[in-house]
Amino acid sequence: MKIRIAVVPAAAEDLEGYLPKQSANLVAFLKLHGFLLFDSDKSKAEFLRRATLAGLRPELVSVWAEIIQSRKTSRTLGDGSPSLDVGLEADAIREWEGRTDVLALKRENYDLLAMIPEDLPGHPEICALREIRQTEACENLDALLHASIRLGQSRRDVWAQRFEPYCLAAREVLIADKMLGKQVWEGIGDPKRMRASGYWWVLSLLKRYPIRKVTLGTNLHPSMRPEQLIEGLKTLVDSLQPTYEVRLLHTQYTKWPMHYRHIRFDQDAAYQFEQGFDTFRFPKFRENYPCNWLEMDLALEDYERLLDVAHDPDDGGLLIGA
C-alpha cells in the first residue's frame, strides 16, 4: 500500500533544521510507502529550489530530488490537476479531495488552518510535511501492513489496496509458492481447471501493468517429472498471452528452501502470503488469511536460497514464455 501525498512547494522550507535521523526516517518511509503528487514539473523544481534556499544540506536535497524524480515515488498530474498554490483557502484544499490522501502544507499555514477545523473539509487530510508519519492515513497504513485479509473481502479490493500501487511502478515480479507445482500437476489435461485457479487470475491481472518479467518459484509435486511442470506452465502461460517474460525456478519436492510464500515487486516491496496465491481463485475470500509485509532483506535471502538449489538458475530461471 502507498499513500498519495500532494506537496505544496513552500512546504520544503520546513525541512531546514530537520534532524538527520528524522529526515532519514521520513525519506525511508516515502521510498517504501509514499507517492508524492505535484501539479506540474514547475512545482517539483520549485520544491527543490525552496529546500536549497532554506539551507537544507546538499546531500539531503539530492535525496529529495531522487524521490521526486523517480516514477516509483512521484507523479506529475499535469493538465486538469488542481493547483498546489494552496494557502489558507478551504476551497483550494477541497479540490484535492479524491485525488490525494494527504495534502502537505507549509507549517505556518497548517497551524493557522488547524485553529479553525470546522471550516475544513474532512478529506484530504492536511498536515505539515515533517509530520506525515503522524497522520491518520499513515496510522491506517501501519495497521494494514500486518492485517489479515478478512472473510468476504473482494479479491479485487485486496489487490488494488495492497499490491497494485507496487505493480504500477515495478518492472519485475517474483511469486514464490511451493504449491504452484501441485496446481499445475492437478491441472494437466484440464485447461478449464487451470484457468479457474488463483494463479491464473493473478498472472492475468499482471498484464495490466508495465511489468517486464515475472519469475515463478515453486517445487515439483512428488509424482511429477520436471518436463511435466514445464509443459504445464507453458500451457498456462500460452493461454494467458502475457505481456511480460515468464521464467521458472523450480526445485525437487524435498528441497524447497524458501521460508516464506510471498510476492515481491522489484527490490522495493514484498508481501508474505502463507496460504498461497490459489486463494485468489474466488471473487471473495472464504476465510481469514494472513497477509503481512515482508522485510526486503528476508525476501532477498529467501531468493538466494532458491537460486542455490533450483534447476536452471542461470539468467534468473528457465524461460517459459514471453
Coordinates of C-alpha atoms in Angstrom, one line a residue:
M1 CA 0.0 0.0 0.0
K2 CA 1.1 3.5 -0.8
I3 CA -0.2 6.9 0.5
R4 CA -0.7 9.6 -2.0
I5 CA 0.8 12.9 -0.7
A6 CA 0.2 16.1 -2.6
V7 CA 3.0 18.5 -1.6
V8 CA 2.8 22.3 -1.7
P9 CA 6.3 23.5 -2.8
A10 CA 6.5 26.0 0.0
A11 CA 6.4 23.1 2.5
A12 CA 10.1 22.4 1.5
E13 CA 11.1 25.4 3.6
D14 CA 10.2 23.4 6.8
L15 CA 12.8 20.8 6.1
E16 CA 15.6 23.2 7.2
G17 CA 16.8 22.2 10.6
Y18 CA 15.3 18.8 10.5
L19 CA 17.5 16.3 12.4
P20 CA 19.4 13.9 10.2
K21 CA 17.9 10.8 11.8
Q22 CA 14.3 12.2 11.5
S23 CA 15.0 13.2 7.9
A24 CA 16.3 9.7 7.1
N25 CA 13.3 8.1 8.6
L26 CA 10.9 10.2 6.6
V27 CA 12.8 9.6 3.4
A28 CA 12.9 5.8 4.0
F29 CA 9.1 5.8 4.7
L30 CA 8.4 7.8 1.5
K31 CA 10.5 5.4 -0.6
L32 CA 8.6 2.4 0.6
H33 CA 5.1 3.7 1.1
G34 CA 4.8 7.3 -0.2
F35 CA 3.7 8.6 -3.6
L36 CA 4.3 12.3 -3.9
L37 CA 2.0 14.3 -6.2
F38 CA 2.7 17.6 -7.9
D39 CA 0.6 19.6 -10.3
S40 CA 3.4 20.3 -12.7
D41 CA 7.1 19.9 -13.2
K42 CA 7.5 23.5 -12.3
S43 CA 6.2 22.7 -8.8
K44 CA 8.8 19.9 -8.5
A45 CA 11.6 22.3 -9.4
E46 CA 10.1 25.0 -7.0
F47 CA 10.1 22.5 -4.1
L48 CA 13.8 21.7 -4.6
R49 CA 14.6 25.4 -5.0
R50 CA 12.9 26.3 -1.8
A51 CA 14.6 23.4 0.0
T52 CA 18.0 24.6 -1.2
L53 CA 17.3 28.3 -0.2
A54 CA 16.1 27.2 3.2
G55 CA 19.6 25.7 3.9
L56 CA 18.9 22.0 3.6
R57 CA 22.2 20.2 3.3
P58 CA 23.1 19.5 -0.4
E59 CA 23.1 15.7 0.2
L60 CA 19.6 15.8 1.5
V61 CA 18.5 18.0 -1.4
S62 CA 19.8 15.2 -3.6
V63 CA 17.9 12.6 -1.8
W64 CA 14.7 14.6 -2.1
A65 CA 15.4 15.1 -5.8
E66 CA 15.8 11.4 -6.2
I67 CA 12.4 10.7 -4.6
I68 CA 10.7 13.5 -6.7
Q69 CA 12.2 12.3 -10.0
S70 CA 11.5 8.6 -9.5
R71 CA 8.5 7.1 -11.2
K72 CA 8.2 4.8 -8.2
T73 CA 7.7 7.6 -5.7
S74 CA 6.3 10.6 -7.5
R75 CA 4.0 11.7 -10.3
T76 CA 3.2 14.9 -12.1
L77 CA -0.5 15.2 -12.6
G78 CA -0.3 17.9 -15.3
D79 CA -3.3 19.3 -17.2
G80 CA -6.6 19.1 -15.2
S81 CA -4.8 18.9 -11.9
P82 CA -5.9 21.2 -9.0
S83 CA -3.3 23.9 -8.2
L84 CA -0.8 23.4 -5.4
D85 CA -0.9 27.1 -4.9
V86 CA -2.7 26.4 -1.6
G87 CA -2.5 28.8 1.3
L88 CA -5.4 29.2 3.7
E89 CA -8.3 28.6 1.3
A90 CA -10.5 25.7 2.3
D91 CA -12.0 25.6 -1.3
A92 CA -8.5 25.1 -2.7
I93 CA -8.0 22.2 -0.4
R94 CA -11.4 20.7 -1.3
E95 CA -10.3 20.5 -4.9
W96 CA -7.8 17.8 -3.9
E97 CA -10.5 15.5 -2.4
G98 CA -10.4 12.1 -4.1
R99 CA -7.0 12.9 -5.7
T100 CA -4.8 12.6 -2.7
D101 CA -4.9 11.0 0.7
V102 CA -2.8 13.8 2.4
L103 CA -2.1 17.4 1.5
A104 CA 1.3 18.5 2.9
L105 CA 1.3 22.3 3.6
K106 CA 3.8 24.8 4.8
R107 CA 3.9 24.6 8.6
E108 CA 2.7 28.1 9.4
N109 CA -0.3 27.7 7.1
Y110 CA -1.2 24.3 8.6
D111 CA -1.0 25.8 12.1
L112 CA -3.4 28.6 11.2
L113 CA -5.8 26.2 9.5
A114 CA -5.8 23.8 12.4
M115 CA -7.2 26.6 14.6
I116 CA -10.4 26.6 12.5
P117 CA -11.1 22.8 11.9
E118 CA -14.9 23.4 11.5
D119 CA -14.1 25.3 8.2
L120 CA -12.0 22.5 6.8
P121 CA -13.1 19.5 4.6
G122 CA -12.6 16.1 6.1
H123 CA -10.7 15.0 3.1
P124 CA -8.0 15.2 2.1
E125 CA -6.2 15.1 5.4
I126 CA -3.8 18.0 5.9
C127 CA -0.5 18.1 7.7
A128 CA 2.9 19.8 7.8
L129 CA 5.4 18.0 5.6
R130 CA 7.5 16.9 8.6
E131 CA 4.5 15.3 10.3
I132 CA 3.4 13.0 7.6
R133 CA 4.1 10.0 9.7
Q134 CA 1.7 11.3 12.4
T135 CA -1.3 11.4 10.0
E136 CA -4.3 9.1 10.3
A137 CA -3.5 7.9 6.8
C138 CA -0.2 6.6 8.0
E139 CA -1.7 5.0 11.0
N140 CA -4.1 3.1 8.8
L141 CA -1.3 2.0 6.6
D142 CA 0.8 0.7 9.5
A143 CA -2.2 -1.3 10.6
L144 CA -2.9 -2.7 7.1
L145 CA 0.7 -3.8 6.6
H146 CA 0.2 -6.6 9.1
A147 CA -3.6 -7.1 8.9
S148 CA -5.2 -10.3 7.7
I149 CA -7.4 -10.5 4.7
R150 CA -10.9 -10.9 6.0
L151 CA -13.6 -13.4 5.2
G152 CA -15.8 -11.9 2.5
Q153 CA -13.3 -9.3 1.2
S154 CA -13.3 -8.8 -2.5
R155 CA -10.1 -10.1 -4.2
R156 CA -10.1 -7.0 -6.4
D157 CA -10.3 -4.7 -3.4
V158 CA -7.4 -6.5 -1.7
W159 CA -5.3 -6.4 -4.9
A160 CA -6.0 -2.7 -5.5
Q161 CA -5.2 -1.7 -1.9
R162 CA -2.2 -3.8 -1.2
F163 CA -0.5 -4.8 -4.4
E164 CA -1.5 -2.5 -7.3
P165 CA 0.5 0.5 -6.0
Y166 CA 3.7 -1.5 -6.4
C167 CA 2.6 -3.1 -9.8
L168 CA 2.2 0.4 -11.3
A169 CA 6.0 1.0 -10.9
A170 CA 7.6 -2.4 -10.8
R171 CA 9.4 -4.0 -13.8
E172 CA 10.0 -7.4 -12.2
V173 CA 7.7 -9.6 -10.0
L174 CA 8.6 -12.8 -8.1
I175 CA 5.9 -15.2 -7.0
A176 CA 7.3 -17.8 -4.6
D177 CA 4.8 -20.5 -3.8
K178 CA 5.6 -24.2 -3.3
M179 CA 2.0 -25.2 -4.1
L180 CA 2.1 -23.8 -7.7
G181 CA 3.7 -27.1 -8.9
K182 CA 0.8 -29.1 -7.3
Q183 CA -1.7 -26.9 -9.0
V184 CA 0.0 -27.4 -12.4
W185 CA 0.0 -31.2 -11.7
E186 CA -3.7 -31.3 -10.9
G187 CA -4.5 -29.1 -14.0
I188 CA -2.6 -31.2 -16.5
G189 CA -5.1 -32.1 -19.2
D190 CA -7.8 -29.9 -17.7
P191 CA -7.2 -26.3 -19.0
K192 CA -10.5 -25.2 -17.6
R193 CA -9.4 -26.1 -14.1
M194 CA -6.1 -24.2 -14.5
R195 CA -7.9 -21.1 -15.8
A196 CA -10.1 -21.2 -12.7
S197 CA -7.1 -21.1 -10.4
G198 CA -5.9 -18.2 -8.3
Y199 CA -2.6 -18.3 -10.1
W200 CA -4.2 -17.7 -13.4
W201 CA -6.2 -14.8 -12.0
V202 CA -3.0 -13.2 -10.5
L203 CA -0.9 -13.7 -13.6
S204 CA -3.6 -12.4 -15.9
L205 CA -4.0 -9.3 -13.8
L206 CA -0.3 -8.5 -14.0
K207 CA -0.8 -7.9 -17.8
R208 CA -2.3 -4.5 -16.9
Y209 CA 0.9 -3.1 -15.6
P210 CA 4.3 -2.1 -17.1
I211 CA 5.9 -5.3 -15.8
R212 CA 8.6 -6.9 -18.0
K213 CA 9.4 -10.1 -16.2
V214 CA 7.6 -12.5 -13.8
T215 CA 9.6 -15.2 -12.1
L216 CA 7.7 -18.2 -10.6
G217 CA 9.4 -20.1 -7.8
T218 CA 7.9 -23.5 -6.9
N219 CA 8.8 -27.1 -6.4
L220 CA 7.8 -30.3 -8.1
H221 CA 4.8 -32.4 -7.0
P222 CA 6.1 -35.8 -5.7
S223 CA 4.6 -37.6 -8.7
M224 CA 5.7 -35.0 -11.3
R225 CA 8.6 -35.0 -13.7
P226 CA 10.3 -31.7 -14.4
E227 CA 9.2 -31.7 -18.0
Q228 CA 5.6 -32.1 -16.9
L229 CA 5.9 -28.9 -14.8
I230 CA 7.5 -27.1 -17.6
E231 CA 4.9 -28.1 -20.2
G232 CA 2.1 -27.5 -17.8
L233 CA 3.3 -24.0 -17.1
K234 CA 3.9 -23.3 -20.8
T235 CA 0.2 -24.3 -21.5
L236 CA -0.9 -21.9 -18.7
V237 CA 1.3 -19.1 -19.9
D238 CA 0.3 -19.6 -23.6
S239 CA -3.4 -19.3 -22.6
L240 CA -2.6 -16.0 -20.8
Q241 CA -0.8 -14.4 -23.7
P242 CA 1.3 -12.4 -21.3
T243 CA 2.8 -9.0 -22.0
Y244 CA 5.8 -9.9 -19.9
E245 CA 8.5 -12.6 -19.9
V246 CA 7.9 -15.6 -17.6
R247 CA 10.7 -17.6 -16.0
L248 CA 10.7 -20.6 -13.8
L249 CA 12.8 -21.5 -10.8
H250 CA 11.9 -25.0 -9.5
T251 CA 13.3 -27.5 -7.0
Q252 CA 12.7 -31.1 -6.1
Y253 CA 9.8 -31.7 -3.8
T254 CA 12.1 -32.4 -0.8
K255 CA 14.4 -29.4 -1.4
W256 CA 12.1 -26.4 -1.1
P257 CA 14.4 -23.9 0.6
M258 CA 12.3 -20.8 1.0
H259 CA 10.9 -19.8 4.4
Y260 CA 8.1 -17.5 3.0
R261 CA 5.4 -17.8 0.3
H262 CA 5.4 -14.3 -1.0
I263 CA 5.2 -11.9 -3.8
R264 CA 8.0 -9.4 -4.4
F265 CA 8.0 -6.2 -6.6
D266 CA 11.5 -5.4 -7.8
Q267 CA 13.5 -4.9 -4.7
D268 CA 11.0 -2.4 -3.3
A269 CA 8.2 -4.3 -1.6
A270 CA 7.2 -7.8 -0.6
Y271 CA 4.1 -9.4 1.0
Q272 CA 4.1 -12.7 2.7
F273 CA 1.1 -14.8 1.8
E274 CA 1.3 -18.1 3.7
Q275 CA -1.9 -19.6 2.4
G276 CA -0.6 -19.3 -1.2
F277 CA -1.9 -17.5 -4.2
D278 CA -4.6 -20.0 -5.2
T279 CA -6.7 -18.4 -2.5
F280 CA -7.4 -15.7 -5.2
R281 CA -9.5 -18.2 -7.2
F282 CA -12.8 -16.9 -5.7
P283 CA -14.1 -13.4 -6.2
K284 CA -14.4 -13.1 -2.4
F285 CA -12.1 -14.7 0.2
R286 CA -13.7 -17.6 2.0
E287 CA -11.6 -17.4 5.1
N288 CA -9.4 -15.0 7.0
Y289 CA -5.9 -15.2 5.6
P290 CA -2.6 -13.7 7.0
C291 CA -1.0 -11.3 4.6
N292 CA 1.9 -9.4 6.1
W293 CA 4.5 -7.0 4.9
L294 CA 7.8 -8.9 4.4
E295 CA 11.0 -7.1 5.1
M296 CA 13.1 -6.9 1.9
D297 CA 16.3 -8.4 3.4
L298 CA 14.3 -11.5 4.3
A299 CA 12.7 -11.7 0.9
L300 CA 16.1 -11.4 -0.8
E301 CA 17.7 -14.0 1.5
D302 CA 14.9 -16.4 0.5
Y303 CA 15.6 -15.7 -3.2
E304 CA 19.3 -16.6 -2.7
R305 CA 18.3 -19.8 -1.0
L306 CA 16.1 -20.7 -4.0
L307 CA 18.9 -19.9 -6.5
D308 CA 21.2 -22.2 -4.6
V309 CA 19.1 -25.3 -5.2
A310 CA 16.9 -24.5 -8.2
H311 CA 17.2 -26.0 -11.6
D312 CA 18.3 -23.6 -14.4
P313 CA 19.2 -20.7 -12.1
D314 CA 21.2 -19.0 -14.8
D315 CA 19.6 -15.9 -16.3
G316 CA 17.1 -15.9 -13.4
G317 CA 15.4 -19.2 -14.3
L318 CA 14.1 -21.2 -17.3
L319 CA 12.3 -19.2 -19.9
I320 CA 8.7 -20.3 -20.1
G321 CA 7.1 -17.7 -22.3
A322 CA 7.3 -14.1 -23.4

